[in-house]
PDB file of C-alpha atoms and ligand atoms in Angstrom:
ATOM      1  CA  UNK A   1       4.223  13.889 -32.347  1.00  0.00           C
ATOM      2  CA  UNK A   2       5.455  11.381 -29.798  1.00  0.00           C
ATOM      3  CA  UNK A   3       6.552  11.689 -26.209  1.00  0.00           C
ATOM      4  CA  UNK A   4       7.514   9.403 -23.396  1.00  0.00           C
ATOM      5  CA  UNK A   5       6.050   9.476 -19.921  1.00  0.00           C
ATOM      6  CA  UNK A   6       6.175   7.539 -16.680  1.00  0.00           C
ATOM      7  CA  UNK A   7       2.860   6.039 -15.578  1.00  0.00           C
ATOM      8  CA  UNK A   8       1.864   7.709 -12.308  1.00  0.00           C
ATOM      9  CA  UNK A   9       1.932   4.521 -10.267  1.00  0.00           C
ATOM     10  CA  UNK A  10       5.572   3.962 -11.201  1.00  0.00           C
ATOM     11  CA  UNK A  11       6.440   7.425  -9.987  1.00  0.00           C
ATOM     12  CA  UNK A  12       4.484   7.312  -6.750  1.00  0.00           C
ATOM     13  CA  UNK A  13       4.911   3.782  -5.459  1.00  0.00           C
ATOM     14  CA  UNK A  14       7.745   1.417  -4.744  1.00  0.00           C
ATOM     15  CA  UNK A  15       8.170  -2.142  -3.507  1.00  0.00           C
ATOM     16  CA  UNK A  16       9.890  -3.003  -0.220  1.00  0.00           C
ATOM     17  CA  UNK A  17      10.187  -6.203   1.806  1.00  0.00           C
ATOM     18  CA  UNK A  18       7.445  -7.129   4.270  1.00  0.00           C
ATOM     19  CA  UNK A  19       8.549  -6.877   7.919  1.00  0.00           C
ATOM     20  CA  UNK A  20       7.162  -8.283  11.169  1.00  0.00           C
ATOM     21  CA  UNK A  21       5.954  -4.767  12.065  1.00  0.00           C
ATOM     22  CA  UNK A  22       3.541  -4.952   9.097  1.00  0.00           C
ATOM     23  CA  UNK A  23       1.370  -7.748  10.558  1.00  0.00           C
ATOM     24  CA  UNK A  24      -1.567  -5.519  11.609  1.00  0.00           C
ATOM     25  CA  UNK A  25      -1.566  -3.783   8.234  1.00  0.00           C
ATOM     26  CA  UNK A  26      -1.333  -7.118   6.403  1.00  0.00           C
ATOM     27  CA  UNK A  27      -4.345  -8.466   8.306  1.00  0.00           C
ATOM     28  CA  UNK A  28      -6.406  -5.380   7.676  1.00  0.00           C
ATOM     29  CA  UNK A  29      -5.656  -5.396   3.941  1.00  0.00           C
ATOM     30  CA  UNK A  30      -6.170  -9.161   3.672  1.00  0.00           C
ATOM     31  CA  UNK A  31      -9.703  -8.659   5.005  1.00  0.00           C
ATOM     32  CA  UNK A  32     -10.442  -6.553   1.928  1.00  0.00           C
ATOM     33  CA  UNK A  33      -9.481  -9.349  -0.446  1.00  0.00           C
ATOM     34  CA  UNK A  34     -10.694 -12.590   1.079  1.00  0.00           C
ATOM     35  CA  UNK A  35     -13.830 -14.159   2.578  1.00  0.00           C
ATOM     36  CA  UNK A  36     -11.748 -15.739   5.361  1.00  0.00           C
ATOM     37  CA  UNK A  37      -9.213 -13.132   6.386  1.00  0.00           C
ATOM     38  CA  UNK A  38      -6.005 -14.083   8.213  1.00  0.00           C
ATOM     39  CA  UNK A  39      -5.357 -12.507  11.600  1.00  0.00           C
ATOM     40  CA  UNK A  40      -2.352 -10.432  12.539  1.00  0.00           C
ATOM     41  CA  UNK A  41      -1.153 -13.380  14.663  1.00  0.00           C
ATOM     42  CA  UNK A  42      -1.381 -15.720  11.675  1.00  0.00           C
ATOM     43  CA  UNK A  43       0.748 -13.334   9.635  1.00  0.00           C
ATOM     44  CA  UNK A  44       3.231 -13.066  12.462  1.00  0.00           C
ATOM     45  CA  UNK A  45       3.646 -16.830  12.740  1.00  0.00           C
ATOM     46  CA  UNK A  46       4.103 -17.077   8.968  1.00  0.00           C
ATOM     47  CA  UNK A  47       6.697 -14.299   8.868  1.00  0.00           C
ATOM     48  CA  UNK A  48       8.639 -15.887  11.717  1.00  0.00           C
ATOM     49  CA  UNK A  49       9.253 -18.912   9.484  1.00  0.00           C
ATOM     50  CA  UNK A  50      12.602 -18.784   7.665  1.00  0.00           C
ATOM     51  CA  UNK A  51      10.995 -20.056   4.469  1.00  0.00           C
ATOM     52  CA  UNK A  52       8.421 -17.249   4.221  1.00  0.00           C
ATOM     53  CA  UNK A  53       9.126 -13.861   2.639  1.00  0.00           C
ATOM     54  CA  UNK A  54       7.073 -11.046   1.180  1.00  0.00           C
ATOM     55  CA  UNK A  55       6.969  -7.714  -0.578  1.00  0.00           C
ATOM     56  CA  UNK A  56       4.731  -4.700  -0.055  1.00  0.00           C
ATOM     57  CA  UNK A  57       3.915  -1.688  -2.216  1.00  0.00           C
ATOM     58  CA  UNK A  58       4.067   1.648  -0.399  1.00  0.00           C
ATOM     59  CA  UNK A  59       3.881   5.238  -1.464  1.00  0.00           C
ATOM     60  CA  UNK A  60       7.185   6.790  -2.414  1.00  0.00           C
ATOM     61  CA  UNK A  61       8.682   8.721   0.483  1.00  0.00           C
ATOM     62  CA  UNK A  62       6.550   6.975   3.138  1.00  0.00           C
ATOM     63  CA  UNK A  63       8.039   3.473   3.511  1.00  0.00           C
ATOM     64  CA  UNK A  64       6.141   2.878   6.745  1.00  0.00           C
ATOM     65  CA  UNK A  65       2.904   4.441   5.470  1.00  0.00           C
ATOM     66  CA  UNK A  66      -0.257   2.560   4.442  1.00  0.00           C
ATOM     67  CA  UNK A  67       0.293  -0.578   2.392  1.00  0.00           C
ATOM     68  CA  UNK A  68      -0.877  -0.361  -1.210  1.00  0.00           C
ATOM     69  CA  UNK A  69      -0.668  -4.142  -1.658  1.00  0.00           C
ATOM     70  CA  UNK A  70       1.437  -7.072  -0.552  1.00  0.00           C
ATOM     71  CA  UNK A  71       2.413 -10.614  -1.490  1.00  0.00           C
ATOM     72  CA  UNK A  72       3.692 -13.445   0.692  1.00  0.00           C
ATOM     73  CA  UNK A  73       5.488 -16.521  -0.626  1.00  0.00           C
ATOM     74  CA  UNK A  74       7.194 -19.600   0.742  1.00  0.00           C
ATOM     75  CA  UNK A  75      10.422 -21.073  -0.612  1.00  0.00           C
ATOM     76  CA  UNK A  76      11.600 -24.521   0.449  1.00  0.00           C
ATOM     77  CA  UNK A  77      13.464 -27.413  -1.149  1.00  0.00           C
ATOM     78  CA  UNK A  78      13.920 -25.786  -4.541  1.00  0.00           C
ATOM     79  CA  UNK A  79      10.226 -24.965  -4.992  1.00  0.00           C
ATOM     80  CA  UNK A  80       8.096 -22.026  -3.984  1.00  0.00           C
ATOM     81  CA  UNK A  81       4.453 -21.111  -3.589  1.00  0.00           C
ATOM     82  CA  UNK A  82       2.474 -17.899  -3.430  1.00  0.00           C
ATOM     83  CA  UNK A  83       0.690 -17.846  -0.065  1.00  0.00           C
ATOM     84  CA  UNK A  84      -1.400 -14.763  -0.676  1.00  0.00           C
ATOM     85  CA  UNK A  85      -1.510 -11.499  -2.615  1.00  0.00           C
ATOM     86  CA  UNK A  86      -3.820  -8.513  -2.158  1.00  0.00           C
ATOM     87  CA  UNK A  87      -4.094  -5.025  -3.613  1.00  0.00           C
ATOM     88  CA  UNK A  88      -6.654  -2.579  -2.139  1.00  0.00           C
ATOM     89  CA  UNK A  89      -9.818  -2.373  -4.262  1.00  0.00           C
ATOM     90  CA  UNK A  90      -9.324   1.285  -5.133  1.00  0.00           C
ATOM     91  CA  UNK A  91      -5.793   0.642  -6.463  1.00  0.00           C
ATOM     92  CA  UNK A  92      -6.455  -2.460  -8.561  1.00  0.00           C
ATOM     93  CA  UNK A  93      -5.877  -2.821 -12.324  1.00  0.00           C
ATOM     94  CA  UNK A  94      -2.934  -0.381 -12.281  1.00  0.00           C
ATOM     95  CA  UNK A  95      -0.174  -2.963 -12.391  1.00  0.00           C
ATOM     96  CA  UNK A  96       0.598  -3.075  -8.656  1.00  0.00           C
ATOM     97  CA  UNK A  97      -0.189  -6.811  -8.469  1.00  0.00           C
ATOM     98  CA  UNK A  98       2.165  -7.337 -11.406  1.00  0.00           C
ATOM     99  CA  UNK A  99       4.935  -5.409  -9.637  1.00  0.00           C
ATOM    100  CA  UNK A 100       4.516  -7.509  -6.495  1.00  0.00           C
ATOM    101  CA  UNK A 101       4.596 -10.787  -8.419  1.00  0.00           C
ATOM    102  CA  UNK A 102       7.587  -9.556 -10.404  1.00  0.00           C
ATOM    103  CA  UNK A 103       9.458  -8.899  -7.141  1.00  0.00           C
ATOM    104  CA  UNK A 104       8.794 -12.480  -6.009  1.00  0.00           C
ATOM    105  CA  UNK A 105       9.909 -13.843  -9.398  1.00  0.00           C
ATOM    106  CA  UNK A 106      13.159 -11.853  -9.285  1.00  0.00           C
ATOM    107  CA  UNK A 107      13.838 -13.032  -5.723  1.00  0.00           C
ATOM    108  CA  UNK A 108      13.272 -16.671  -6.702  1.00  0.00           C
ATOM    109  CA  UNK A 109      15.303 -16.319  -9.897  1.00  0.00           C
ATOM    110  CA  UNK A 110      18.264 -15.085  -7.839  1.00  0.00           C
ATOM    111  CA  UNK A 111      17.800 -18.062  -5.501  1.00  0.00           C
ATOM    112  CA  UNK A 112      17.725 -20.380  -8.551  1.00  0.00           C
ATOM    113  CA  UNK A 113      14.332 -21.782  -7.569  1.00  0.00           C
ATOM    114  CA  UNK A 114      13.002 -23.996 -10.350  1.00  0.00           C
ATOM    115  CA  UNK A 115       9.196 -23.722  -9.947  1.00  0.00           C
ATOM    116  CA  UNK A 116       6.657 -21.385  -8.410  1.00  0.00           C
ATOM    117  CA  UNK A 117       3.162 -22.723  -7.648  1.00  0.00           C
ATOM    118  CA  UNK A 118      -0.085 -21.058  -6.643  1.00  0.00           C
ATOM    119  CA  UNK A 119      -3.757 -21.843  -6.221  1.00  0.00           C
ATOM    120  CA  UNK A 120      -6.471 -19.582  -7.570  1.00  0.00           C
ATOM    121  CA  UNK A 121     -10.260 -19.655  -7.649  1.00  0.00           C
ATOM    122  CA  UNK A 122     -11.231 -20.427 -11.250  1.00  0.00           C
ATOM    123  CA  UNK A 123     -13.775 -17.573 -11.107  1.00  0.00           C
ATOM    124  CA  UNK A 124     -11.169 -14.964 -10.055  1.00  0.00           C
ATOM    125  CA  UNK A 125     -10.741 -13.310 -13.464  1.00  0.00           C
ATOM    126  CA  UNK A 126      -8.335 -10.492 -12.462  1.00  0.00           C
ATOM    127  CA  UNK A 127      -5.986 -12.899 -10.646  1.00  0.00           C
ATOM    128  CA  UNK A 128      -6.078 -15.367 -13.562  1.00  0.00           C
ATOM    129  CA  UNK A 129      -5.295 -12.549 -16.012  1.00  0.00           C
ATOM    130  CA  UNK A 130      -2.351 -11.486 -13.874  1.00  0.00           C
ATOM    131  CA  UNK A 131      -0.926 -15.007 -13.484  1.00  0.00           C
ATOM    132  CA  UNK A 132      -1.380 -16.004 -17.139  1.00  0.00           C
ATOM    133  CA  UNK A 133       0.320 -12.842 -18.268  1.00  0.00           C
ATOM    134  CA  UNK A 134       3.283 -13.722 -16.046  1.00  0.00           C
ATOM    135  CA  UNK A 135       3.551 -17.145 -17.686  1.00  0.00           C
ATOM    136  CA  UNK A 136       1.793 -19.367 -15.143  1.00  0.00           C
ATOM    137  CA  UNK A 137       0.119 -22.459 -16.585  1.00  0.00           C
ATOM    138  CA  UNK A 138      -2.596 -24.690 -15.157  1.00  0.00           C
ATOM    139  CA  UNK A 139      -1.251 -27.980 -13.837  1.00  0.00           C
ATOM    140  CA  UNK A 140      -4.165 -29.204 -11.720  1.00  0.00           C
ATOM    141  CA  UNK A 141      -7.610 -28.598 -10.307  1.00  0.00           C
ATOM    142  CA  UNK A 142      -9.053 -29.053  -6.814  1.00  0.00           C
ATOM    143  CA  UNK A 143     -12.820 -29.450  -7.255  1.00  0.00           C
ATOM    144  CA  UNK A 144     -15.151 -27.455  -4.965  1.00  0.00           C
ATOM    145  CA  UNK A 145     -12.127 -26.169  -3.022  1.00  0.00           C
ATOM    146  CA  UNK A 146     -13.457 -22.712  -2.112  1.00  0.00           C
ATOM    147  CA  UNK A 147     -16.685 -22.359  -0.150  1.00  0.00           C
ATOM    148  CA  UNK A 148     -18.647 -19.190  -0.898  1.00  0.00           C
ATOM    149  CA  UNK A 149     -21.375 -17.987   1.468  1.00  0.00           C
ATOM    150  CA  UNK A 150     -24.727 -18.161  -0.361  1.00  0.00           C
ATOM    151  CA  UNK A 151     -23.381 -19.677  -3.578  1.00  0.00           C
ATOM    152  CA  UNK A 152     -21.971 -23.029  -4.712  1.00  0.00           C
ATOM    153  CA  UNK A 153     -18.336 -23.895  -4.014  1.00  0.00           C
ATOM    154  CA  UNK A 154     -15.831 -23.134  -6.762  1.00  0.00           C
ATOM    155  CA  UNK A 155     -12.803 -25.021  -8.057  1.00  0.00           C
ATOM    156  CA  UNK A 156      -9.189 -24.107  -7.318  1.00  0.00           C
ATOM    157  CA  UNK A 157      -6.803 -24.134 -10.270  1.00  0.00           C
ATOM    158  CA  UNK A 158      -3.241 -25.104  -9.424  1.00  0.00           C
ATOM    159  CA  UNK A 159      -0.802 -23.096 -11.564  1.00  0.00           C
ATOM    160  CA  UNK A 160       2.948 -23.335 -12.049  1.00  0.00           C
ATOM    161  CA  UNK A 161       5.621 -21.139 -13.560  1.00  0.00           C
ATOM    162  CA  UNK A 162       9.057 -22.599 -14.214  1.00  0.00           C
ATOM    163  CA  UNK A 163      12.281 -20.630 -13.923  1.00  0.00           C
ATOM    164  CA  UNK A 164      13.156 -18.850 -17.154  1.00  0.00           C
ATOM    165  CA  UNK A 165      16.685 -19.036 -18.478  1.00  0.00           C
TER     166      UNK A 165
HETATM  167  C1  COA B 201      -5.518 -10.342  -7.861  1.00  0.00           C
HETATM  168  C2  COA B 201      -5.056  -8.931  -7.494  1.00  0.00           C
HETATM  169  C3  COA B 201      -3.953  -9.023  -6.446  1.00  0.00           C
HETATM  170  C4  COA B 201      -4.499  -8.242  -8.737  1.00  0.00           C
HETATM  171  O1  COA B 201      -3.955  -6.980  -8.354  1.00  0.00           O
HETATM  172  P1  COA B 201      -3.886  -5.768  -9.404  1.00  0.00           P
HETATM  173  O2  COA B 201      -3.028  -4.720  -8.834  1.00  0.00           O
HETATM  174  O3  COA B 201      -5.244  -5.372  -9.810  1.00  0.00           O
HETATM  175  O4  COA B 201      -3.128  -6.499 -10.590  1.00  0.00           O
HETATM  176  P2  COA B 201      -2.657  -5.887 -11.987  1.00  0.00           P
HETATM  177  O5  COA B 201      -3.234  -4.533 -12.176  1.00  0.00           O
HETATM  178  O6  COA B 201      -1.170  -6.017 -12.064  1.00  0.00           O
HETATM  179  O7  COA B 201      -3.251  -6.931 -13.019  1.00  0.00           O
HETATM  180  C5  COA B 201      -4.608  -7.258 -12.975  1.00  0.00           C
HETATM  181  C6  COA B 201      -4.983  -7.937 -14.265  1.00  0.00           C
HETATM  182  O8  COA B 201      -6.372  -8.277 -14.175  1.00  0.00           O
HETATM  183  C7  COA B 201      -7.054  -7.667 -15.275  1.00  0.00           C
HETATM  184  N1  COA B 201      -8.390  -7.412 -14.775  1.00  0.00           N
HETATM  185  C8  COA B 201      -8.778  -6.467 -13.912  1.00  0.00           C
HETATM  186  N2  COA B 201     -10.097  -6.593 -13.671  1.00  0.00           N
HETATM  187  C9  COA B 201     -10.519  -7.650 -14.412  1.00  0.00           C
HETATM  188  C10 COA B 201     -11.759  -8.293 -14.585  1.00  0.00           C
HETATM  189  N3  COA B 201     -12.839  -7.884 -13.921  1.00  0.00           N
HETATM  190  N4  COA B 201     -11.823  -9.356 -15.412  1.00  0.00           N
HETATM  191  C11 COA B 201     -10.723  -9.798 -16.068  1.00  0.00           C
HETATM  192  N5  COA B 201      -9.506  -9.241 -15.930  1.00  0.00           N
HETATM  193  C12 COA B 201      -9.413  -8.175 -15.098  1.00  0.00           C
HETATM  194  C13 COA B 201      -6.244  -6.463 -15.606  1.00  0.00           C
HETATM  195  O9  COA B 201      -6.489  -6.021 -16.934  1.00  0.00           O
HETATM  196  C14 COA B 201      -4.837  -7.029 -15.472  1.00  0.00           C
HETATM  197  O10 COA B 201      -4.519  -7.882 -16.553  1.00  0.00           O
HETATM  198  P3  COA B 201      -3.373  -7.481 -17.602  1.00  0.00           P
HETATM  199  O11 COA B 201      -2.111  -7.407 -16.810  1.00  0.00           O
HETATM  200  O12 COA B 201      -3.376  -8.590 -18.578  1.00  0.00           O
HETATM  201  O13 COA B 201      -3.796  -6.147 -18.139  1.00  0.00           O
HETATM  202  C15 COA B 201      -6.239  -8.065  -6.953  1.00  0.00           C
HETATM  203  O14 COA B 201      -7.292  -8.153  -7.881  1.00  0.00           O
HETATM  204  C16 COA B 201      -6.724  -8.480  -5.575  1.00  0.00           C
HETATM  205  O15 COA B 201      -6.200  -8.058  -4.560  1.00  0.00           O
HETATM  206  N6  COA B 201      -7.776  -9.328  -5.520  1.00  0.00           N
HETATM  207  C17 COA B 201      -8.328  -9.789  -4.244  1.00  0.00           C
HETATM  208  C18 COA B 201      -7.424 -10.822  -3.613  1.00  0.00           C
HETATM  209  C19 COA B 201      -7.156 -11.967  -4.571  1.00  0.00           C
HETATM  210  O16 COA B 201      -8.052 -12.439  -5.266  1.00  0.00           O
HETATM  211  N7  COA B 201      -5.894 -12.431  -4.581  1.00  0.00           N
HETATM  212  C20 COA B 201      -5.467 -13.516  -5.453  1.00  0.00           C
HETATM  213  C21 COA B 201      -5.780 -14.819  -4.818  1.00  0.00           C
HETATM  214  S1  COA B 201      -5.143 -16.185  -5.786  1.00  0.00           S
END
């Protein structure tokens, strides 16, 4: 017997653009993902730049409800970079990060952007799994780039994904 179904996260969540009103929520979620969180003011100054855009996951039916993840990216001079991406701990490994990255890739494809870059801690296994699955490849390394309280610094891998035909 076979049957089709929709995974629950597809049914209950959707992706919308990040707005200036989200800055407090962005800062509070960022704190969950990073050792040095960005403030609401830092997010606001980023979002006021014409080159910066982002997407957020929210629960279906509550577009201004709690954020279930977000990504910010910058696009300038034919190239783009991921500035940051976070999914709340309790919602990870359900494909939400993939959906957010996919939204950025679609946006950049429509804008005919040739390359998307990002930097990732070489010890960040979930992020590396996500990026490799999306077709990012390592193109560089910044030694001892991330400082970690109480443990040695770790390298940043620079990754790139080129526009697909
Ligand atoms: C990176 C992050 C955004 C991914 O979000 P997510 O919603 O969990 O992403 P997805 O579920 O779409 O994909 C996660 C991938 O990591 C894999 N994964 C999850 N936990 C893992 C682990 N401990 N080790 C290895 N891989 C792991 C999943 O299997 C999945 O890979 P797959 O698509 O090949 O199956 C999330 O982990 C996060 O917010 N981390 C903290 C902030 C951060 O590190 N941001 C990235 C900075 S470069």
